[in-house]
Backbone as numpy.savetxt, mean C-alpha at the origin, in Angstrom:
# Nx Ny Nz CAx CAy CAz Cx Cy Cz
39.92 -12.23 23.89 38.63 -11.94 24.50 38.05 -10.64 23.95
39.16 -9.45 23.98 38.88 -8.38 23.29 37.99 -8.46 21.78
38.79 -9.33 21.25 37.79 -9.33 19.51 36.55 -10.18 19.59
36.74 -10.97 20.59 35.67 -11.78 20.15 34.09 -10.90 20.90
34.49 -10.24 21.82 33.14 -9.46 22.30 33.03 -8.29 20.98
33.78 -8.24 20.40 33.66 -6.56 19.17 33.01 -7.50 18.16
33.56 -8.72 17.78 32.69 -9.10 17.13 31.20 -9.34 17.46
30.90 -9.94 18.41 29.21 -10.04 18.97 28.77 -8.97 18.54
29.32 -7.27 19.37 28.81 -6.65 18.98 28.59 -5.76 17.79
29.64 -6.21 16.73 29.25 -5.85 15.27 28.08 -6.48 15.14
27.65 -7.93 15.37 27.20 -8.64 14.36 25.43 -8.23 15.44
25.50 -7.98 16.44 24.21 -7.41 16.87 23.89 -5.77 16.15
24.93 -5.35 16.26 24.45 -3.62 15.06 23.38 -4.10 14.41
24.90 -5.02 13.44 24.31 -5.23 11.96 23.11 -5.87 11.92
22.90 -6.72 12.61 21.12 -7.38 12.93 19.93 -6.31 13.17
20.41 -5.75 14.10 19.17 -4.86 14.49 19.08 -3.83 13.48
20.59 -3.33 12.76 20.22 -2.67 11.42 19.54 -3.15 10.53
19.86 -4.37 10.16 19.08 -4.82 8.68 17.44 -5.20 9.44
17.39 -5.55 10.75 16.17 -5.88 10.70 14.86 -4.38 10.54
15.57 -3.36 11.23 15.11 -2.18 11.82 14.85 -1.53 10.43
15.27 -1.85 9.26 15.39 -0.77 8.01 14.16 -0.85 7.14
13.09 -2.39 7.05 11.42 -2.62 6.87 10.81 -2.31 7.31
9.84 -1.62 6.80 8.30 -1.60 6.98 7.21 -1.37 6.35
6.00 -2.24 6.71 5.16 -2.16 6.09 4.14 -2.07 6.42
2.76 -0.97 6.40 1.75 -1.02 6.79 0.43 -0.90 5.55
-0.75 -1.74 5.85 -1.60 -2.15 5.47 -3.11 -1.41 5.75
-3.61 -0.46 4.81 -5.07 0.08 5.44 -5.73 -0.80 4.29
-7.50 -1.81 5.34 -7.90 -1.95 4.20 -9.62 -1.72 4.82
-10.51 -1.83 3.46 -12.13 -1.09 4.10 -12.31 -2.14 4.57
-13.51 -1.90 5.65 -14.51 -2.92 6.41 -15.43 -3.35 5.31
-15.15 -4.60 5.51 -17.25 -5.48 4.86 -16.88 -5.78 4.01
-17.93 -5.08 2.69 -18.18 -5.98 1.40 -17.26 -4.66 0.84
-16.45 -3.54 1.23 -16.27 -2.95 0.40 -14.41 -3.41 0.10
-14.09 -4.18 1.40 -12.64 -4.22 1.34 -12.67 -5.92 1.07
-13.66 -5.92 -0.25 -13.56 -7.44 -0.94 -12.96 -6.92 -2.05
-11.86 -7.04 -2.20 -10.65 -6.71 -3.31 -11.43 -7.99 -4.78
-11.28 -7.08 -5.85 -11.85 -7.56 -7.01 -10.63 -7.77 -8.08
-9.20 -6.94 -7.61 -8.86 -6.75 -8.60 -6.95 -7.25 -7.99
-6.28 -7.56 -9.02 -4.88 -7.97 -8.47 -4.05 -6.81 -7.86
-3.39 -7.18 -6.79 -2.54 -5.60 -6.76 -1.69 -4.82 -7.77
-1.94 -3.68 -7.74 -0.85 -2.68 -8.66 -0.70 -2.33 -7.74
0.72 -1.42 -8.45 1.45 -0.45 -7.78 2.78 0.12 -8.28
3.32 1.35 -7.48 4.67 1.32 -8.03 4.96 2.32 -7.20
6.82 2.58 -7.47 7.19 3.48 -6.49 7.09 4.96 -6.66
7.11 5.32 -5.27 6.84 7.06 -5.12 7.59 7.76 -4.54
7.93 8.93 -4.88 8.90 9.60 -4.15 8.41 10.99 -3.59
8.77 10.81 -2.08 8.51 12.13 -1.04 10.15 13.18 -1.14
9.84 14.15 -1.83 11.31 14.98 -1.74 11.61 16.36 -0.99
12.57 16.77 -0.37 12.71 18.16 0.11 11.94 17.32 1.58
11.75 16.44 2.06 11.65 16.38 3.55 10.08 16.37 3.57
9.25 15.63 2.78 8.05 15.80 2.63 7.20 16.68 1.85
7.84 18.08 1.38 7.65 19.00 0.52 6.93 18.51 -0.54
7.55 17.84 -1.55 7.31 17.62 -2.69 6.92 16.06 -2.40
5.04 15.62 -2.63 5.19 14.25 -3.17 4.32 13.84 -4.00
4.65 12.45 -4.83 3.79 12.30 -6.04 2.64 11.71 -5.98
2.01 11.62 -6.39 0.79 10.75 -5.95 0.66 9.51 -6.85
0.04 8.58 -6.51 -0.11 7.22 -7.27 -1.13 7.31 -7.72
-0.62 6.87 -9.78 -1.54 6.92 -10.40 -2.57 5.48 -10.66
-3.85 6.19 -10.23 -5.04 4.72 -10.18 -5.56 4.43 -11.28
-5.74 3.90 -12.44 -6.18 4.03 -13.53 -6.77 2.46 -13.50
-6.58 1.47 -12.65 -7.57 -0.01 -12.97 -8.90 0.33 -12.44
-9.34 1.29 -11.87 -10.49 0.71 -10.50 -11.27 0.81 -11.64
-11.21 2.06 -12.80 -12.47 2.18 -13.15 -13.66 2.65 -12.76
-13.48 4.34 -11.81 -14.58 4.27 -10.89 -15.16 3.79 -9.84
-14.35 2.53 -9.40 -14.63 1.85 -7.97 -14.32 2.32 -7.09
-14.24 1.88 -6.08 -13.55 2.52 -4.55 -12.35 1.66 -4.69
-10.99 1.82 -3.43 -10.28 1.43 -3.14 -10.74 0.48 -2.15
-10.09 -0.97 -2.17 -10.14 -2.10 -0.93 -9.18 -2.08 -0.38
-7.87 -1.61 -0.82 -6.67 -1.81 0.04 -5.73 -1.39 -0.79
-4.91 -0.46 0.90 -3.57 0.07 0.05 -2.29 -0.09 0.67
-1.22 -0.82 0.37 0.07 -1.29 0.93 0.90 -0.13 0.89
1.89 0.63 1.81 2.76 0.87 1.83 4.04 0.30 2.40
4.84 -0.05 1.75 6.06 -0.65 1.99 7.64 0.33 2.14
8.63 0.09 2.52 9.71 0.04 2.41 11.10 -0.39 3.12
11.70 -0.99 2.01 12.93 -1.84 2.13 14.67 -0.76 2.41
15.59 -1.98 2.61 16.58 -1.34 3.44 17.23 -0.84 2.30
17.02 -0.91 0.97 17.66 -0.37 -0.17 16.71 1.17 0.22
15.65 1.17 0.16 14.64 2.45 0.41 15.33 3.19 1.44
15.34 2.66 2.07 16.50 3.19 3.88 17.77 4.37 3.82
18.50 2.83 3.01 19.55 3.85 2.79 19.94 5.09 2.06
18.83 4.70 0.89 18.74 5.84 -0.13 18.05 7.56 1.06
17.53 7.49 1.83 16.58 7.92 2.69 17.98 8.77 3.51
18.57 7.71 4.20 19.84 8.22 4.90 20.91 8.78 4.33
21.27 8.17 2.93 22.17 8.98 2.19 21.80 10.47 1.70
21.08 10.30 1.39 20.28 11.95 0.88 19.61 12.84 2.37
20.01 12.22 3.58 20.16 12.76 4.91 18.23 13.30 4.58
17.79 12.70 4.19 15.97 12.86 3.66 15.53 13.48 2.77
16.28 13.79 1.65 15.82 14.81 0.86 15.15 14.13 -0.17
15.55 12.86 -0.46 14.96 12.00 -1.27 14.32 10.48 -0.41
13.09 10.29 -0.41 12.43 9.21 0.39 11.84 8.30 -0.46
12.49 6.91 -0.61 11.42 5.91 -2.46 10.53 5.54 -1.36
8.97 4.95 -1.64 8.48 3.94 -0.65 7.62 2.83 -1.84
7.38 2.15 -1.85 6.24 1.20 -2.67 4.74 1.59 -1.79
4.31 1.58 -2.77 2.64 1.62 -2.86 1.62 0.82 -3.97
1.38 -0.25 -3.48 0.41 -0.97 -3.74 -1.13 -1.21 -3.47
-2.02 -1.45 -4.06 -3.26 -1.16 -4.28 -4.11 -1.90 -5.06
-5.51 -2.55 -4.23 -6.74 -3.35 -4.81 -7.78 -2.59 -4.76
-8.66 -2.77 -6.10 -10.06 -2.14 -6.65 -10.88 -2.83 -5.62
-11.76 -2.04 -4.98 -12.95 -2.78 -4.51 -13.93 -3.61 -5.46
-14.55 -4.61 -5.06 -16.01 -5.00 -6.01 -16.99 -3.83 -6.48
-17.50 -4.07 -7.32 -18.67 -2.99 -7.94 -19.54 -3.06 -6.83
-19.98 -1.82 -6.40 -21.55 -1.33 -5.85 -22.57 -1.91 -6.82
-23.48 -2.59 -6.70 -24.69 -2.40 -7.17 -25.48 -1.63 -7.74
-26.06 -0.36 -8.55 -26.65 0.63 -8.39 -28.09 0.31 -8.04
-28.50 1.60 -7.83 -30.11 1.17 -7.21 -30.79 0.75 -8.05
-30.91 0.40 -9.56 -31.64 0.40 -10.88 -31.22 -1.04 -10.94
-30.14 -1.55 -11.03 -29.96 -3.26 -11.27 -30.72 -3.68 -10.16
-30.59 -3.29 -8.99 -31.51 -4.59 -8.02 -32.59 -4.86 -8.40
-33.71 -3.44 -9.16 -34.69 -3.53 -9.37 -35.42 -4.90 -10.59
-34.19 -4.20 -11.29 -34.00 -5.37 -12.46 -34.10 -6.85 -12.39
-33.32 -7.33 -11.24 -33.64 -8.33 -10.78 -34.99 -8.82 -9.63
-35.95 -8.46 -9.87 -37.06 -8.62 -9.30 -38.05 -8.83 -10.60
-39.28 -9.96 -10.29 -39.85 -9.57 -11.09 -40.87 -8.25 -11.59
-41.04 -8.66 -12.68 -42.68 -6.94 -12.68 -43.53 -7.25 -12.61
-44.07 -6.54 -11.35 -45.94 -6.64 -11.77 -46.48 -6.58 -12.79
-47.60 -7.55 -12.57 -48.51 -8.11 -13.57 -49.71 -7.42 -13.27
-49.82 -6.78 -14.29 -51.65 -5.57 -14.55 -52.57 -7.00 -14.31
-53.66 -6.25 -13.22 -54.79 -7.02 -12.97 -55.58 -6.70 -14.44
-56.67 -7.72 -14.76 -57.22 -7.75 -16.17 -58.79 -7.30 -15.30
């Protein structure tokens, strides 16, 4: 009776560990601006010294656009690395979509026709 309750409760740890060690949260714009144009990139980043030191993600597709959306993730490999280094080293994924182009005020115009000089 003894092992078989130690086992349950290994195997509940270990559940609520592996489940507890993901996460992922999602910011993305309202409207026409968080109409993603472009496939996600991304890659990993590292927060070090306990937040001290972190890198920033380099954007180089938008091309001048705005951002539509940016993923942060991390997995139980991320976790442990997190817990082993007791926080000194933190990986997370960061992923990221280009918004659609703005319009400028000069193309709309463009698309209209031109007045025609009275004769």
């Amino acid at each position: 009776m003894q092992s078989m309750f130690g086992s349950w409760r290994l195997a509940t740890v270990l559940c609520l560990t592996l489940a507890s060690a993901c996460a992922h949260y999602r910011v993305q714009a309202p409207g026409h601006a968080g109409a993603p144009a472009t496939e996600p990139e991304g890659e990993v980043l590292w927060s070090l010294a306990w937040g001290l030191v972190q890198e920033r993600p380099r954007v180089d597709n938008c091309q001048g656009q705005a951002l539509a959306e940016v993923t942060q993730s991390t997995n139980l490999g991320f976790a442990l690395i997190s817990v082993v280094t007791l926080g000194i080293a933190m990986p997370q994924q960061v992923t990221w979509r280009c918004a659609k182009a703005q319009p400028s005020p000069g193309e709309l115009g463009s698309l209209t026709s031109t007045p025609v000089e009275a004769n």
